[in-house]
Amino acid sequence: MINLDNFSSYFVANWKLNGNFKFIDDYIEQLKLPEDETKCIVICPTSIHLEYMRHRNNNFYLGAQNVSQHLKGPFTGEISCNSLRELNIDFCIVGHSERRQNFKETNEDVNLKSNELIKNNIVPIICIGETLKDKESGKTNDTLARQLEEGVPDSSNGKNTIIAYEPVWAIGSGLTPTFEEIDKTHDFIKNHNSKFSHYKIIYGGSVKANNAKEITSLSNVNGALIGGASLMVDEFTMIIQD
Ligand code: PGA
């Protein structure tokens, strides 16, 4: 497994259901990676583009956006950790709110998938985050604590797992919590239970070139998970160079 301690920060591009071969060719040609090799840059294309990206790779890491908790068997349409490992994929997003909402993924699923990934030396990037309803009713911390307690497997630790805090209401909306709120929530994630004190915790939800630097400089923030803005190579380059 990749040694997470070799890096000072993590920038994860979540392309969601976007991209094609031409897009990838242009993107890789134009992408300028930072000289600072302690920044870990991870790109997560659709599963079907992982192998193509592997062959076009120029020094970033690859991540999948989801994986099955099963290794084989009658699970039509699923992709296993074994297959990701065969492609030398180092990271996998797990429990993104779009999967929780659209595909009814539960904390238990997130736990099983993350455990399987760790067994296969792939770093799970476990997404947690409150809905607007949770936030408005003051339940943010309760929701996060439950997602962590139920979704993070016993095999996880700060060296093999990344936590991504992504408020559901901030994803794709152009809205973000204030910088102070982000820092406070990351502090809660790290410190409400000593198990998490050494975890790398990245922020996601409407990260753009004009807010990435301030967000990722917060003392409890170790990087960013970037959706929409990562599809624009100039914008993503600005975020990772900054
Ligand atoms: P966004 O998405 O940057 O477009 O808000 C982030 C994510 O869904 O991971």
CSV table of N, CA, C and O and ligand atoms in Angstrom, one decimal, residues 12-16 93 96-98 127 164 166-176 203-208 224-231, ligand 1:
chain,number,residue,atom,x,y,z
A,12,VAL,N,-7.8,15.2,-4.6
A,12,VAL,CA,-8.4,14.1,-5.2
A,12,VAL,C,-9.5,14.6,-6.2
A,12,VAL,O,-10.4,15.4,-5.8
A,13,ALA,N,-9.3,14.3,-7.5
A,13,ALA,CA,-10.3,14.7,-8.5
A,13,ALA,C,-11.3,13.7,-8.7
A,13,ALA,O,-11.0,12.5,-9.0
A,14,ASN,N,-12.6,14.0,-8.5
A,14,ASN,CA,-13.6,13.1,-8.7
A,14,ASN,C,-14.4,13.5,-9.9
A,14,ASN,O,-15.2,14.4,-9.9
A,15,TRP,N,-14.1,12.7,-11.0
A,15,TRP,CA,-14.7,13.1,-12.3
A,15,TRP,C,-16.2,12.6,-12.4
A,15,TRP,O,-16.8,12.9,-13.4
A,16,LYS,N,-16.6,11.8,-11.5
A,16,LYS,CA,-18.0,11.3,-11.5
A,16,LYS,C,-18.3,10.7,-12.9
A,16,LYS,O,-17.3,10.1,-13.5
A,93,ILE,N,-12.7,6.0,-3.8
A,93,ILE,CA,-13.7,6.7,-3.0
A,93,ILE,C,-14.7,5.7,-2.6
A,93,ILE,O,-15.1,4.9,-3.3
A,96,HIS,N,-19.5,7.9,-1.2
A,96,HIS,CA,-19.8,9.3,-1.7
A,96,HIS,C,-21.3,9.5,-1.5
A,96,HIS,O,-22.1,8.6,-1.6
A,97,SER,N,-21.7,10.8,-1.2
A,97,SER,CA,-23.2,11.0,-0.9
A,97,SER,C,-24.1,10.7,-2.1
A,97,SER,O,-25.2,10.3,-1.9
A,98,GLU,N,-23.5,10.8,-3.3
A,98,GLU,CA,-24.3,10.4,-4.4
A,98,GLU,C,-24.6,8.9,-4.4
A,98,GLU,O,-25.7,8.5,-4.9
A,127,CYS,N,-16.1,8.9,2.4
A,127,CYS,CA,-16.8,10.2,2.5
A,127,CYS,C,-17.9,10.2,3.6
A,127,CYS,O,-18.7,9.2,3.7
A,164,ALA,N,-12.9,11.9,3.9
A,164,ALA,CA,-13.3,13.1,3.2
A,164,ALA,C,-14.6,13.6,3.8
A,164,ALA,O,-15.6,13.0,3.8
A,166,GLU,N,-17.5,15.9,3.4
A,166,GLU,CA,-18.2,16.5,2.3
A,166,GLU,C,-19.7,16.8,2.7
A,166,GLU,O,-20.5,15.9,2.6
A,167,PRO,N,-19.9,18.1,3.1
A,167,PRO,CA,-21.3,18.4,3.5
A,167,PRO,C,-22.2,18.2,2.2
A,167,PRO,O,-21.8,18.7,1.1
A,168,VAL,N,-23.3,17.4,2.3
A,168,VAL,CA,-24.0,17.0,1.1
A,168,VAL,C,-24.6,18.3,0.4
A,168,VAL,O,-24.6,18.4,-0.8
A,169,TRP,N,-24.9,19.3,1.2
A,169,TRP,CA,-25.5,20.5,0.7
A,169,TRP,C,-24.5,21.4,-0.1
A,169,TRP,O,-24.8,22.3,-0.8
A,170,ALA,N,-23.2,21.1,0.1
A,170,ALA,CA,-22.1,21.9,-0.5
A,170,ALA,C,-21.7,21.3,-1.8
A,170,ALA,O,-21.0,21.9,-2.6
A,171,ILE,N,-22.1,20.0,-2.1
A,171,ILE,CA,-21.6,19.3,-3.3
A,171,ILE,C,-22.3,19.9,-4.5
A,171,ILE,O,-23.6,19.8,-4.6
A,172,GLY,N,-21.6,20.4,-5.4
A,172,GLY,CA,-22.1,20.9,-6.7
A,172,GLY,C,-23.0,22.1,-6.6
A,172,GLY,O,-23.6,22.5,-7.6
A,173,SER,N,-23.1,22.7,-5.4
A,173,SER,CA,-24.0,23.8,-5.2
A,173,SER,C,-23.4,25.2,-5.3
A,173,SER,O,-24.1,26.2,-5.3
A,174,GLY,N,-22.1,25.2,-5.2
A,174,GLY,CA,-21.4,26.5,-5.1
A,174,GLY,C,-21.4,27.1,-3.7
A,174,GLY,O,-20.9,28.1,-3.4
A,175,LEU,N,-22.0,26.4,-2.8
A,175,LEU,CA,-22.1,26.8,-1.4
A,175,LEU,C,-21.0,26.0,-0.6
A,175,LEU,O,-20.8,24.9,-0.9
A,176,THR,N,-20.4,26.7,0.4
A,176,THR,CA,-19.5,26.0,1.3
A,176,THR,C,-19.8,26.5,2.7
A,176,THR,O,-20.3,27.6,2.9
A,203,TYR,N,-11.3,18.0,2.7
A,203,TYR,CA,-12.6,18.6,2.5
A,203,TYR,C,-13.1,18.5,1.1
A,203,TYR,O,-12.3,18.7,0.1
A,204,GLY,N,-14.4,18.3,0.9
A,204,GLY,CA,-14.9,18.3,-0.4
A,204,GLY,C,-16.3,19.0,-0.4
A,204,GLY,O,-17.0,19.0,0.6
A,205,GLY,N,-16.6,19.6,-1.6
A,205,GLY,CA,-17.9,20.4,-1.7
A,205,GLY,C,-17.7,21.8,-2.2
A,205,GLY,O,-17.2,22.6,-1.4
A,206,SER,N,-17.8,22.0,-3.5
A,206,SER,CA,-17.6,23.3,-4.1
A,206,SER,C,-16.3,23.9,-3.9
A,206,SER,O,-16.1,25.1,-3.7
A,207,VAL,N,-15.2,23.0,-3.9
A,207,VAL,CA,-13.9,23.5,-3.9
A,207,VAL,C,-13.5,24.0,-5.3
A,207,VAL,O,-13.8,23.3,-6.3
A,208,LYS,N,-13.0,25.2,-5.4
A,208,LYS,CA,-12.7,25.9,-6.7
A,208,LYS,C,-11.3,26.5,-6.5
A,208,LYS,O,-10.8,26.6,-5.4
A,224,ALA,N,-8.1,18.3,-0.4
A,224,ALA,CA,-9.4,18.5,-1.0
A,224,ALA,C,-9.9,17.4,-1.9
A,224,ALA,O,-9.0,16.8,-2.6
A,225,LEU,N,-11.2,17.2,-1.9
A,225,LEU,CA,-11.8,16.3,-2.9
A,225,LEU,C,-12.6,17.2,-3.8
A,225,LEU,O,-13.5,18.0,-3.4
A,226,ILE,N,-12.3,17.2,-5.1
A,226,ILE,CA,-12.8,18.2,-6.0
A,226,ILE,C,-13.6,17.5,-7.1
A,226,ILE,O,-13.1,16.7,-7.9
A,227,GLY,N,-14.8,17.9,-7.3
A,227,GLY,CA,-15.7,17.4,-8.3
A,227,GLY,C,-15.7,18.3,-9.5
A,227,GLY,O,-14.7,18.2,-10.3
A,228,GLY,N,-16.7,19.1,-9.7
A,228,GLY,CA,-16.9,19.9,-10.9
A,228,GLY,C,-15.6,20.6,-11.4
A,228,GLY,O,-15.3,20.6,-12.5
A,229,ALA,N,-14.9,21.3,-10.4
A,229,ALA,CA,-13.7,22.0,-10.8
A,229,ALA,C,-12.6,21.2,-11.3
A,229,ALA,O,-11.7,21.6,-12.0
A,230,SER,N,-12.6,19.9,-11.0
A,230,SER,CA,-11.5,19.0,-11.5
A,230,SER,C,-11.7,18.6,-12.9
A,230,SER,O,-10.8,18.1,-13.6
A,231,LEU,N,-12.9,18.9,-13.5
A,231,LEU,CA,-13.1,18.6,-14.9
A,231,LEU,C,-12.5,19.6,-15.8
A,231,LEU,O,-12.4,19.4,-17.0
B,1,PGA,P1,-18.1,19.4,-6.2
B,1,PGA,O1,-18.2,17.9,-5.9
B,1,PGA,O2,-16.6,19.8,-6.1
B,1,PGA,O3,-18.6,19.5,-7.6
B,1,PGA,O4,-18.9,20.1,-5.3
B,1,PGA,C1,-17.4,17.3,-4.9
B,1,PGA,C2,-17.7,15.8,-4.8
B,1,PGA,O5,-18.8,15.4,-5.0
B,1,PGA,O6,-16.8,15.0,-4.5
